PDB file of C-alpha atoms in Angstrom:
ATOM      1  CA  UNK A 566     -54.913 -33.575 -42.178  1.00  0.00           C
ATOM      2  CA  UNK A 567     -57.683 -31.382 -41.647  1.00  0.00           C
ATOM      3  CA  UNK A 568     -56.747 -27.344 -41.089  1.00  0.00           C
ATOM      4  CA  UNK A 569     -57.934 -26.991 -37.617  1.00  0.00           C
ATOM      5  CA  UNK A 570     -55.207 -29.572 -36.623  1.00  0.00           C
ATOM      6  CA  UNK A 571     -52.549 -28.240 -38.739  1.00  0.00           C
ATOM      7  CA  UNK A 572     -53.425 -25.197 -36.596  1.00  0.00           C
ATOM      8  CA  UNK A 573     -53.043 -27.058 -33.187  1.00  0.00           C
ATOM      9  CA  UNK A 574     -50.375 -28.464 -34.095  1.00  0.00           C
ATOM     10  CA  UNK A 575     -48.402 -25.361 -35.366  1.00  0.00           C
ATOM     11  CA  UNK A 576     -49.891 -23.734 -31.914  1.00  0.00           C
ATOM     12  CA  UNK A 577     -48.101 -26.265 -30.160  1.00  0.00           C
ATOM     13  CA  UNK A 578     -44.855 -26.340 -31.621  1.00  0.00           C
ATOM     14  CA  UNK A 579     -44.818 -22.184 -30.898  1.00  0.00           C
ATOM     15  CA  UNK A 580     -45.864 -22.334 -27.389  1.00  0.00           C
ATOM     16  CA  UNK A 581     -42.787 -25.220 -26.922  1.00  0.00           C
ATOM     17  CA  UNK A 582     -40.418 -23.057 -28.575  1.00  0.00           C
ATOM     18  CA  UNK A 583     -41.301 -20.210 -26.160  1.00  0.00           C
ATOM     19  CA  UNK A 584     -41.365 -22.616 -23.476  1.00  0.00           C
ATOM     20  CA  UNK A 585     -37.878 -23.992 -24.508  1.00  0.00           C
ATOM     21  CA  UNK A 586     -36.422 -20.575 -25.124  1.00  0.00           C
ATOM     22  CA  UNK A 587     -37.239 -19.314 -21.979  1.00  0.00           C
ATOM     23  CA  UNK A 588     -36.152 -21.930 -20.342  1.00  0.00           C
ATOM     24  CA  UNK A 589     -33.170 -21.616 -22.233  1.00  0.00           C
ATOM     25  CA  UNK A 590     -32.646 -17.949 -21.064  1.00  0.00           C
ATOM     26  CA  UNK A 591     -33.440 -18.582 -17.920  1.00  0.00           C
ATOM     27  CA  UNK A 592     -30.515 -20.892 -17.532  1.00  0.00           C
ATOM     28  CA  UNK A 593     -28.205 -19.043 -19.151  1.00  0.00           C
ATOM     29  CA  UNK A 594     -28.718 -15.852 -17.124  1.00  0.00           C
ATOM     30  CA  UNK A 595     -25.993 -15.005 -14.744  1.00  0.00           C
ATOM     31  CA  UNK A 596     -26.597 -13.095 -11.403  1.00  0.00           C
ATOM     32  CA  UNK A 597     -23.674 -11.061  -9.775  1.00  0.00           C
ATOM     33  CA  UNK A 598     -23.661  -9.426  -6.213  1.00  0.00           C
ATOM     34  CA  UNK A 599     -23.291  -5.487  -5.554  1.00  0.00           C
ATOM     35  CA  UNK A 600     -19.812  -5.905  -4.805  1.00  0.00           C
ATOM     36  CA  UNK A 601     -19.321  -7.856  -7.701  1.00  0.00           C
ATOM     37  CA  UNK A 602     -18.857  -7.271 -11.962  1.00  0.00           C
ATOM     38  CA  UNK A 603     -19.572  -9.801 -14.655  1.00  0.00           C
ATOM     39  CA  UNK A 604     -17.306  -9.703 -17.312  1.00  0.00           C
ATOM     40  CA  UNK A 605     -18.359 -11.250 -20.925  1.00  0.00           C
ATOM     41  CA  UNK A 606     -15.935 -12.115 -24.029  1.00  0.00           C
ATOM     42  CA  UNK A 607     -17.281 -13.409 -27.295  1.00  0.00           C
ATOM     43  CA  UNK A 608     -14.982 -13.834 -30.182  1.00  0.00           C
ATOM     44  CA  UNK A 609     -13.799 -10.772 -31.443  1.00  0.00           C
ATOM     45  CA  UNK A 610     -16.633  -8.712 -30.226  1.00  0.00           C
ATOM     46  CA  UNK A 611     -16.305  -6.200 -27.182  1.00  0.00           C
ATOM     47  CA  UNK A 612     -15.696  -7.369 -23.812  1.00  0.00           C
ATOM     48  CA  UNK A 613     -18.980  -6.079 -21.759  1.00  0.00           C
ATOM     49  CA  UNK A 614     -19.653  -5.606 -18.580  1.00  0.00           C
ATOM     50  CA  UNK A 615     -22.448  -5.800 -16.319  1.00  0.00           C
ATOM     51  CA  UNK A 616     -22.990  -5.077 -12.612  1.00  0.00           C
ATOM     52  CA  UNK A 617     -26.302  -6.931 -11.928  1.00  0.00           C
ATOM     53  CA  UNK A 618     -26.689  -9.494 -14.358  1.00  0.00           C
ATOM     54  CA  UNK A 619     -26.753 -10.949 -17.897  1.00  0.00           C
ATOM     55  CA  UNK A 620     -27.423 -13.729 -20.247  1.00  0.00           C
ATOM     56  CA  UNK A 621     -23.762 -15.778 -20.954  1.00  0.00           C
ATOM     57  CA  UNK A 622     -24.878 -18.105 -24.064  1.00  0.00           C
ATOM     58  CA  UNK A 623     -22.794 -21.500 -23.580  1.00  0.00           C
ATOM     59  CA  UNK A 624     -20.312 -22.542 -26.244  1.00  0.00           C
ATOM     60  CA  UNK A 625     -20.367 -18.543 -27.395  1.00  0.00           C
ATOM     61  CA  UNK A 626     -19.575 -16.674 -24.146  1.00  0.00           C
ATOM     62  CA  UNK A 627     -17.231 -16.564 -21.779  1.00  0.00           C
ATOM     63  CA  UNK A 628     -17.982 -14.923 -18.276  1.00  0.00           C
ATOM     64  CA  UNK A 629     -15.381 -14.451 -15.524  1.00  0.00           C
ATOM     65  CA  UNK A 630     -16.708 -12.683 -12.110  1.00  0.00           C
ATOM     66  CA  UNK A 631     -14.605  -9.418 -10.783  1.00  0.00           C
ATOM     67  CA  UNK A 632     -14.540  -8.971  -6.995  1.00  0.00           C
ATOM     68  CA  UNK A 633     -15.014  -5.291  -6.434  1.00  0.00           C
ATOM     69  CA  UNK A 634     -14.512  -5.462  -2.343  1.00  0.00           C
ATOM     70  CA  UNK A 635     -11.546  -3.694  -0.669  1.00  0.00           C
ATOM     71  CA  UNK A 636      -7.891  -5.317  -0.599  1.00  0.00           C
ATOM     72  CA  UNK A 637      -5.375  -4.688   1.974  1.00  0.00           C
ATOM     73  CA  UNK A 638      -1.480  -4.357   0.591  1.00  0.00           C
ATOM     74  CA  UNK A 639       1.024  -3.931   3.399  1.00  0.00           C
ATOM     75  CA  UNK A 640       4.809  -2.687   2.661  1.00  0.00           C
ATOM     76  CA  UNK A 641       7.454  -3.158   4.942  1.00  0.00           C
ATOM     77  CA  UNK A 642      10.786  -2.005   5.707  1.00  0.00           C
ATOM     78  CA  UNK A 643      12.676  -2.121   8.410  1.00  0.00           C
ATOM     79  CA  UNK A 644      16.563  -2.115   9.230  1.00  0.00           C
ATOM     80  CA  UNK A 645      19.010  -2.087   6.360  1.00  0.00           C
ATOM     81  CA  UNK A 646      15.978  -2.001   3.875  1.00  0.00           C
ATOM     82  CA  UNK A 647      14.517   0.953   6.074  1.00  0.00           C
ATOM     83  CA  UNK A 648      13.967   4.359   3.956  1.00  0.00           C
ATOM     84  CA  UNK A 649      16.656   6.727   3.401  1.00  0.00           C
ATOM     85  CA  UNK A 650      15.766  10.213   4.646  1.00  0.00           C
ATOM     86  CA  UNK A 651      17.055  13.400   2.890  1.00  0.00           C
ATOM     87  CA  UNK A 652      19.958  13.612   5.408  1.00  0.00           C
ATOM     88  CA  UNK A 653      20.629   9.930   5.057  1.00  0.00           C
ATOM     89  CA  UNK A 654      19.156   8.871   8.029  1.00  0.00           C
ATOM     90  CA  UNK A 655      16.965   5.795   7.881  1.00  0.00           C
ATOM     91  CA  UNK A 656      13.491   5.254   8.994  1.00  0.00           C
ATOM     92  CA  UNK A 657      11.656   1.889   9.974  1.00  0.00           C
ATOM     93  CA  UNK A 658       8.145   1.969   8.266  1.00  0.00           C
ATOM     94  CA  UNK A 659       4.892  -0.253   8.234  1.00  0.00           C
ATOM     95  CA  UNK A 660       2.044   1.014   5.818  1.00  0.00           C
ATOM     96  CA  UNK A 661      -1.033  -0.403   4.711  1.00  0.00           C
ATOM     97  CA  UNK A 662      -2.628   0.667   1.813  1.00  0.00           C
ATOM     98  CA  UNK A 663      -6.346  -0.321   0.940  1.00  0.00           C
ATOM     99  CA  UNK A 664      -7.418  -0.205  -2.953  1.00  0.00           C
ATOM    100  CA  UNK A 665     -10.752  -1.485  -4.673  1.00  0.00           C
ATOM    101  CA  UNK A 666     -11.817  -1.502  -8.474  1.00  0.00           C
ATOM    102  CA  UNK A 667     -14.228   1.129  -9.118  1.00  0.00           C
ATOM    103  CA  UNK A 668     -18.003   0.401 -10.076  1.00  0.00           C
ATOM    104  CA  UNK A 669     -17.309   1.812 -13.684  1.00  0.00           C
ATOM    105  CA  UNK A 670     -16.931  -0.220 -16.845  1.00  0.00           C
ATOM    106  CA  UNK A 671     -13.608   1.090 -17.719  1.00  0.00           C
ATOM    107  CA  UNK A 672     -11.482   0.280 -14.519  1.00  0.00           C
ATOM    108  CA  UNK A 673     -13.309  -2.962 -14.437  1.00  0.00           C
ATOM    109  CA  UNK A 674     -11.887  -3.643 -18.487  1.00  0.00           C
ATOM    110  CA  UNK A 675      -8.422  -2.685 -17.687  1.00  0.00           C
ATOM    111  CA  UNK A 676      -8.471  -4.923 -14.172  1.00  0.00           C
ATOM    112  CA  UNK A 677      -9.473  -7.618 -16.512  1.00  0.00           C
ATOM    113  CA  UNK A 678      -7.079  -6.775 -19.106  1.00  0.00           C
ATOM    114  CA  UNK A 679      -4.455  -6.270 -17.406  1.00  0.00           C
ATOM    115  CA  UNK A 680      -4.282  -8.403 -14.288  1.00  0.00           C
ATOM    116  CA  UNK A 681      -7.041 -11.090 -14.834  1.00  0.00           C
ATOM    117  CA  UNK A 682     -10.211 -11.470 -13.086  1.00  0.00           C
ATOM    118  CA  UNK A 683      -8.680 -14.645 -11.479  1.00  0.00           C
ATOM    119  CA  UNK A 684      -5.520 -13.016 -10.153  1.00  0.00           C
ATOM    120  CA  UNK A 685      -7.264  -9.594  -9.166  1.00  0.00           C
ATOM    121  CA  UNK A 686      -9.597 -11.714  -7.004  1.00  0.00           C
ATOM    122  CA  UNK A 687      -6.606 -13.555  -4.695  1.00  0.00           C
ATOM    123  CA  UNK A 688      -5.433 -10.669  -1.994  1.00  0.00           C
ATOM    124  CA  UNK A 689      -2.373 -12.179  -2.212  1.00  0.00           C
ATOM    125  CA  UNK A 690      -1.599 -12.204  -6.013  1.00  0.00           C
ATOM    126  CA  UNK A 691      -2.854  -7.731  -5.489  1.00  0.00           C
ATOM    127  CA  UNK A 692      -0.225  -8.005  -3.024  1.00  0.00           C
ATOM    128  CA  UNK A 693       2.116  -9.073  -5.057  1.00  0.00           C
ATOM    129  CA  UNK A 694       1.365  -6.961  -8.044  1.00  0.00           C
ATOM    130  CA  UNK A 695       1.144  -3.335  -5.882  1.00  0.00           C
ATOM    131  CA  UNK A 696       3.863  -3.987  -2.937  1.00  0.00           C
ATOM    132  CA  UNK A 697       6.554  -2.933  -4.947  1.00  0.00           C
ATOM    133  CA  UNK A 698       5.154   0.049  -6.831  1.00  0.00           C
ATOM    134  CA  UNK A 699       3.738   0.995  -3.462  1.00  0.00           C
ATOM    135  CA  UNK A 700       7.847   0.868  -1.695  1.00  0.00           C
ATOM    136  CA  UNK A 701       9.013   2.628  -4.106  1.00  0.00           C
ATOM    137  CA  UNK A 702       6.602   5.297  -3.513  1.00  0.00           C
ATOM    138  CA  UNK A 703       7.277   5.483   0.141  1.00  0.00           C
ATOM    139  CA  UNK A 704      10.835   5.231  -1.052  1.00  0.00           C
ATOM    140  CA  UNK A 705      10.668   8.292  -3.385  1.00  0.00           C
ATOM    141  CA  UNK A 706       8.697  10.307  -0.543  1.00  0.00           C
ATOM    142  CA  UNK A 707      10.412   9.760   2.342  1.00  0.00           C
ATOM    143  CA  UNK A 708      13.626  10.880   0.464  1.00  0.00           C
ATOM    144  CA  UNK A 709      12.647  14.132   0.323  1.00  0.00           C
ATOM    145  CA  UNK A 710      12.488  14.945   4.139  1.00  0.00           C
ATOM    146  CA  UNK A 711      14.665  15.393   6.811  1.00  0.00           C
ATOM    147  CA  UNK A 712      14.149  12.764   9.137  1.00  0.00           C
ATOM    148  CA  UNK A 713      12.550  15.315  11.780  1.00  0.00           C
ATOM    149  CA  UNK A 714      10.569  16.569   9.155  1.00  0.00           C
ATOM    150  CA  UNK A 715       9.145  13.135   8.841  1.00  0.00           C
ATOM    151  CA  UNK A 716       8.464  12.444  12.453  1.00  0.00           C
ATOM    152  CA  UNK A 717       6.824  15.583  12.793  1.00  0.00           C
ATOM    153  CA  UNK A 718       4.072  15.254  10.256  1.00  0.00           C
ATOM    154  CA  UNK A 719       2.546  12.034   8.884  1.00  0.00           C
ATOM    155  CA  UNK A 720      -0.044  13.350   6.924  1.00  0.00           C
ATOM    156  CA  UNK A 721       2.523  15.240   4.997  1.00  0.00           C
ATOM    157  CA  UNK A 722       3.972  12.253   4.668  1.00  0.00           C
ATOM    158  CA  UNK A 723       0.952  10.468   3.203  1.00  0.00           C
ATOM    159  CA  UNK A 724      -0.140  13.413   0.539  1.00  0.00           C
ATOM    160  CA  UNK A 725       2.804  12.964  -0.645  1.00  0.00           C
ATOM    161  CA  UNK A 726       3.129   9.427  -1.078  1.00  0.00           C
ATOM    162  CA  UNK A 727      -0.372   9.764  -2.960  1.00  0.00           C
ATOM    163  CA  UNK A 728       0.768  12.205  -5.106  1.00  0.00           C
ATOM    164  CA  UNK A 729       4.101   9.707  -6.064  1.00  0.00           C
ATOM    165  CA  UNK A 730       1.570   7.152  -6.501  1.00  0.00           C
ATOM    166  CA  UNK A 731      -0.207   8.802  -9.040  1.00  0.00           C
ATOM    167  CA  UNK A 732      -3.417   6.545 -11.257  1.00  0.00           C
ATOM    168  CA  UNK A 733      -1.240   4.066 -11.894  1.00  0.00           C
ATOM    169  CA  UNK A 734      -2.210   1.144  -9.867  1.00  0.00           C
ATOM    170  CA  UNK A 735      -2.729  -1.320 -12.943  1.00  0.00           C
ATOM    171  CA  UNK A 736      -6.617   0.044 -12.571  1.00  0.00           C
ATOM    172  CA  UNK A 737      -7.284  -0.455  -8.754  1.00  0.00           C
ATOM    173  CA  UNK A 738      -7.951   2.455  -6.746  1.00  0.00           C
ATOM    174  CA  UNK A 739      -5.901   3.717  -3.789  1.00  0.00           C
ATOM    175  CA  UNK A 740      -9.033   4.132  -1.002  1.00  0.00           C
ATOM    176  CA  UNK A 741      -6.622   4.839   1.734  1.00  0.00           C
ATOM    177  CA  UNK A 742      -3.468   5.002   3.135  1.00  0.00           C
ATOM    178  CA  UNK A 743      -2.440   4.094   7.059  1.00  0.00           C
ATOM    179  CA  UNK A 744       1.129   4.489   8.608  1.00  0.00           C
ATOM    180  CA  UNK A 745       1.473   2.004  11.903  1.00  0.00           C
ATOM    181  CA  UNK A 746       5.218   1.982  12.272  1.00  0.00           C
ATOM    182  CA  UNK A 747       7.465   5.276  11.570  1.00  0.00           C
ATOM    183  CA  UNK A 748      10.603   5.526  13.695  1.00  0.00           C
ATOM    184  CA  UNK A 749      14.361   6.227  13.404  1.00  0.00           C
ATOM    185  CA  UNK A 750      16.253   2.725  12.797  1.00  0.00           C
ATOM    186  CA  UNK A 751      18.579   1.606  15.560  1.00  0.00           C
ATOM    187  CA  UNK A 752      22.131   2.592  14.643  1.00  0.00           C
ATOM    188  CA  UNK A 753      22.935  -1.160  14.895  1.00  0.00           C
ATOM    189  CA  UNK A 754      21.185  -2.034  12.151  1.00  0.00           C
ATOM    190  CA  UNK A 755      22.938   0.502   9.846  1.00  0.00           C
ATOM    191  CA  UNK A 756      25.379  -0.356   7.379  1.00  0.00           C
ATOM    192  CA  UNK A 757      28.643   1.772   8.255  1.00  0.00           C
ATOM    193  CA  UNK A 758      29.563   0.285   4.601  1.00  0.00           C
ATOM    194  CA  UNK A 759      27.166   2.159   2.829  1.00  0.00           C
ATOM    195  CA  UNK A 760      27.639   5.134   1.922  1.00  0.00           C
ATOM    196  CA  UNK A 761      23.859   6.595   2.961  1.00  0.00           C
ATOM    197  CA  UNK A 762      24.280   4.761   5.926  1.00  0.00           C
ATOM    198  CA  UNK A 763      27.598   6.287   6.809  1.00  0.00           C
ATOM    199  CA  UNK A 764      25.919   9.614   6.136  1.00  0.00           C
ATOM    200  CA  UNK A 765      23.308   8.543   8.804  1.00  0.00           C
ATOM    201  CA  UNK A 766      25.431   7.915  11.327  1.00  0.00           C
ATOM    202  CA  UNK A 767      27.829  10.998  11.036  1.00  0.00           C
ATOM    203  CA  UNK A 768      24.550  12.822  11.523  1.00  0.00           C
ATOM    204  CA  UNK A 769      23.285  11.278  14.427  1.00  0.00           C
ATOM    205  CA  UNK A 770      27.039  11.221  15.959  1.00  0.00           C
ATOM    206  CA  UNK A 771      27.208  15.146  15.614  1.00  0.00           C
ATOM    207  CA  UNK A 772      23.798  15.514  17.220  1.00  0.00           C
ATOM    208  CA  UNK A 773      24.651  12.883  20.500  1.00  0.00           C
ATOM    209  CA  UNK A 774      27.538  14.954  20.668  1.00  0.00           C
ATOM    210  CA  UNK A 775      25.639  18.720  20.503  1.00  0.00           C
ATOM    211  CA  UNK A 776      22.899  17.070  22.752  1.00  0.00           C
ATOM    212  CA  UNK A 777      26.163  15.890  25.283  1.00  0.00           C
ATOM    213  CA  UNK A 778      27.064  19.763  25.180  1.00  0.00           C
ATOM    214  CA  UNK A 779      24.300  21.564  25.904  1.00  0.00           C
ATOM    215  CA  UNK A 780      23.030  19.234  28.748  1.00  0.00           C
ATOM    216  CA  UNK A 781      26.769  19.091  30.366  1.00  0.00           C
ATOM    217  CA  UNK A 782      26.626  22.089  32.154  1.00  0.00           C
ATOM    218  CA  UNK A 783      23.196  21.193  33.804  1.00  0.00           C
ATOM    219  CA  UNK A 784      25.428  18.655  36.651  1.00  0.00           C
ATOM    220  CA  UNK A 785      26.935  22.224  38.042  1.00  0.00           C
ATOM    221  CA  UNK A 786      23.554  23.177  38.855  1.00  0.00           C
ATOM    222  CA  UNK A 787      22.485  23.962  42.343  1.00  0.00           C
ATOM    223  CA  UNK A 788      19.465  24.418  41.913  1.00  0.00           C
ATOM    224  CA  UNK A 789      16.940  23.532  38.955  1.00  0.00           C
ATOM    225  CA  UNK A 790      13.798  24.896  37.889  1.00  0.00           C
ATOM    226  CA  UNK A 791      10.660  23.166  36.313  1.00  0.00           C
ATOM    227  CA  UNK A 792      12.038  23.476  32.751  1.00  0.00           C
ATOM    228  CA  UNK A 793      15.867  22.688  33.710  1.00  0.00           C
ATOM    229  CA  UNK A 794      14.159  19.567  35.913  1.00  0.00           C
ATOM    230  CA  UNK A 795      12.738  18.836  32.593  1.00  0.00           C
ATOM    231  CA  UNK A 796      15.587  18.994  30.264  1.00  0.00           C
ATOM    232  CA  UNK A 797      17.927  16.697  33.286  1.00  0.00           C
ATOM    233  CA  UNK A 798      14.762  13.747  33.157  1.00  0.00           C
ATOM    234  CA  UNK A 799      15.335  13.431  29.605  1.00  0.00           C
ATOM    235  CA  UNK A 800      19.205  13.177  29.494  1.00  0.00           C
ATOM    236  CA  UNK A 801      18.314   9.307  29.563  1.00  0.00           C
ATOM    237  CA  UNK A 802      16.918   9.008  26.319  1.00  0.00           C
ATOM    238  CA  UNK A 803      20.046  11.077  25.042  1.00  0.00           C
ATOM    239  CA  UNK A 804      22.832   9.366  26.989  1.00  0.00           C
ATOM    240  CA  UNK A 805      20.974   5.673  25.083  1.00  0.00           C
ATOM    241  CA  UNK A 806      21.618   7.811  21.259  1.00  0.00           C
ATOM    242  CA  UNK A 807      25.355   8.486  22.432  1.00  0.00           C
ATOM    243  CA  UNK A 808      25.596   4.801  23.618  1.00  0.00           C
ATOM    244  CA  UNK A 809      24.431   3.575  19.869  1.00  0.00           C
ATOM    245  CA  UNK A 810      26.178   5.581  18.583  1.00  0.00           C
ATOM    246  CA  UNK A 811      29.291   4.381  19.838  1.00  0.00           C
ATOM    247  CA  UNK A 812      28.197   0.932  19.327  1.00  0.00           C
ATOM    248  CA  UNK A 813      27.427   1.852  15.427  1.00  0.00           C
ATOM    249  CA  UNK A 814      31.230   3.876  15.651  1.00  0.00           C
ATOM    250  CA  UNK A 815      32.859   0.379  17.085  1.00  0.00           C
ATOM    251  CA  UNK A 816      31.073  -1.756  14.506  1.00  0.00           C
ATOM    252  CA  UNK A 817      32.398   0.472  11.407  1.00  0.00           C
ATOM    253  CA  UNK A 818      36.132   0.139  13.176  1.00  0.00           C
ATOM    254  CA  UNK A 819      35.859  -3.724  13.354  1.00  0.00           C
ATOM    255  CA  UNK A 820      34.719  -3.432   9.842  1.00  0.00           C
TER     256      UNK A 820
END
């Protein structure tokens, strides 16, 4: 074979190769979104992690896809599971917390590690992985305010549930933190067995009663102004707290 065809020949062979390689690369390159990681294993090397792309060799890589996007986790309790305030009153509460994985390698690593890329894509496996760190939290928090303390200021409320919270969130990121339901629990619902409970209603029992005395004397009243006109318009709202609370007294007696 003469040398001018051993030439062609070899020619041809590289330019396949190429051809085949690229090819090759071409369909082994994986594309993620912006809201989106790509997370590699092979063997005992380190787990990378790229937010645009990369090449995932078959039978040598393994690639899993990490949804970045925002998750909603809401906590509930309401009732008997309501929180316990500082002077053992309880409070019905409905908060949603949004978290997300941060765009850096390290939170995406530890997300992987620790949850799963599988699990940490499902809302409602997050959901079940942050509710109850997220209760007790709210737990924690609200037991360190009066109930009127609470009422007054939310946001207080919040920074402080933040600050329970801490980094620990399994690698997610707390984004933000809504309260759509904070309100005293009906006496009803109270346990008169439990000892917080009992607390509770002592409390609210003393202040129907106080509330009963000062407004009393308004009935002998010729004559009221704006303010005393005022004060009479809201008796309602009182004279309902004095009726739970005697339906909260009768249910302790029975029990």
């Amino acid at each position: 074979m003469e040398t001018a065809e051993l030439l062609a020949m070899a020619g041809a062979v590289v330019v396949g190769g190429g051809v085949c390689c690229a090819v090759g690369l071409r369909m082994s390159y994986r594309r993620v979104g912006p809201g989106e990681a790509l997370v590699i294993e092979r063997g005992s090397r380190p787990t990378r992690v790229s937010f645009g792309g990369a090449v995932v060799w078959p039978m040598l890589d393994r690639a899993e896809v990490l949804d970045l996007s925002v998750r909603k986790v809401v906590v509930e309790r309401r009732g008997r599971q309501g929180l316990s305030c500082r002077d053992g009153i309880r409070v019905d509460v409905r908060a949603t917390f949004l978290v997300k994985v941060e765009r850096r390698p390290e939170d995406v690593l530890r997300v992987a590690r620790e949850v799963g890329c599988a699990r940490a894509n499902r809302s409602e496996e997050v959901q079940a992985l942050l509710e109850e760190r997220f209760a007790c939290a709210l737990a924690n928090s609200a037991s360190t305010f009066n109930i009127d303390e609470l009422l007054a200021d939310r946001s207080l409320f919040i920074d402080h549930v933040k600050v329970e919270l801490g980094n620990e969130l399994l690698g997610f990121k707390l984004e933000r933190m809504s309260l759509g339901r904070l309100e005293q629990t009906p006496l009803d619902q109270l346990d008169p067995t439990n000892v917080l409970d009992a607390q509770g209603i002592l409390k609210l029992t003393e202040r129907a009663t106080k509330l009963a005395v000062e407004t009393s004397g308004l009935k002998h009243q010729p004559w009221m102004g704006p303010r005393e006109r005022k004060e009479e318009e809201g008796r309602g709202g009182e004279d309902e707290l004095e009726r739970e609370v005697e339906r909260a007294l009768a249910q302790s007696r029975t029990n």
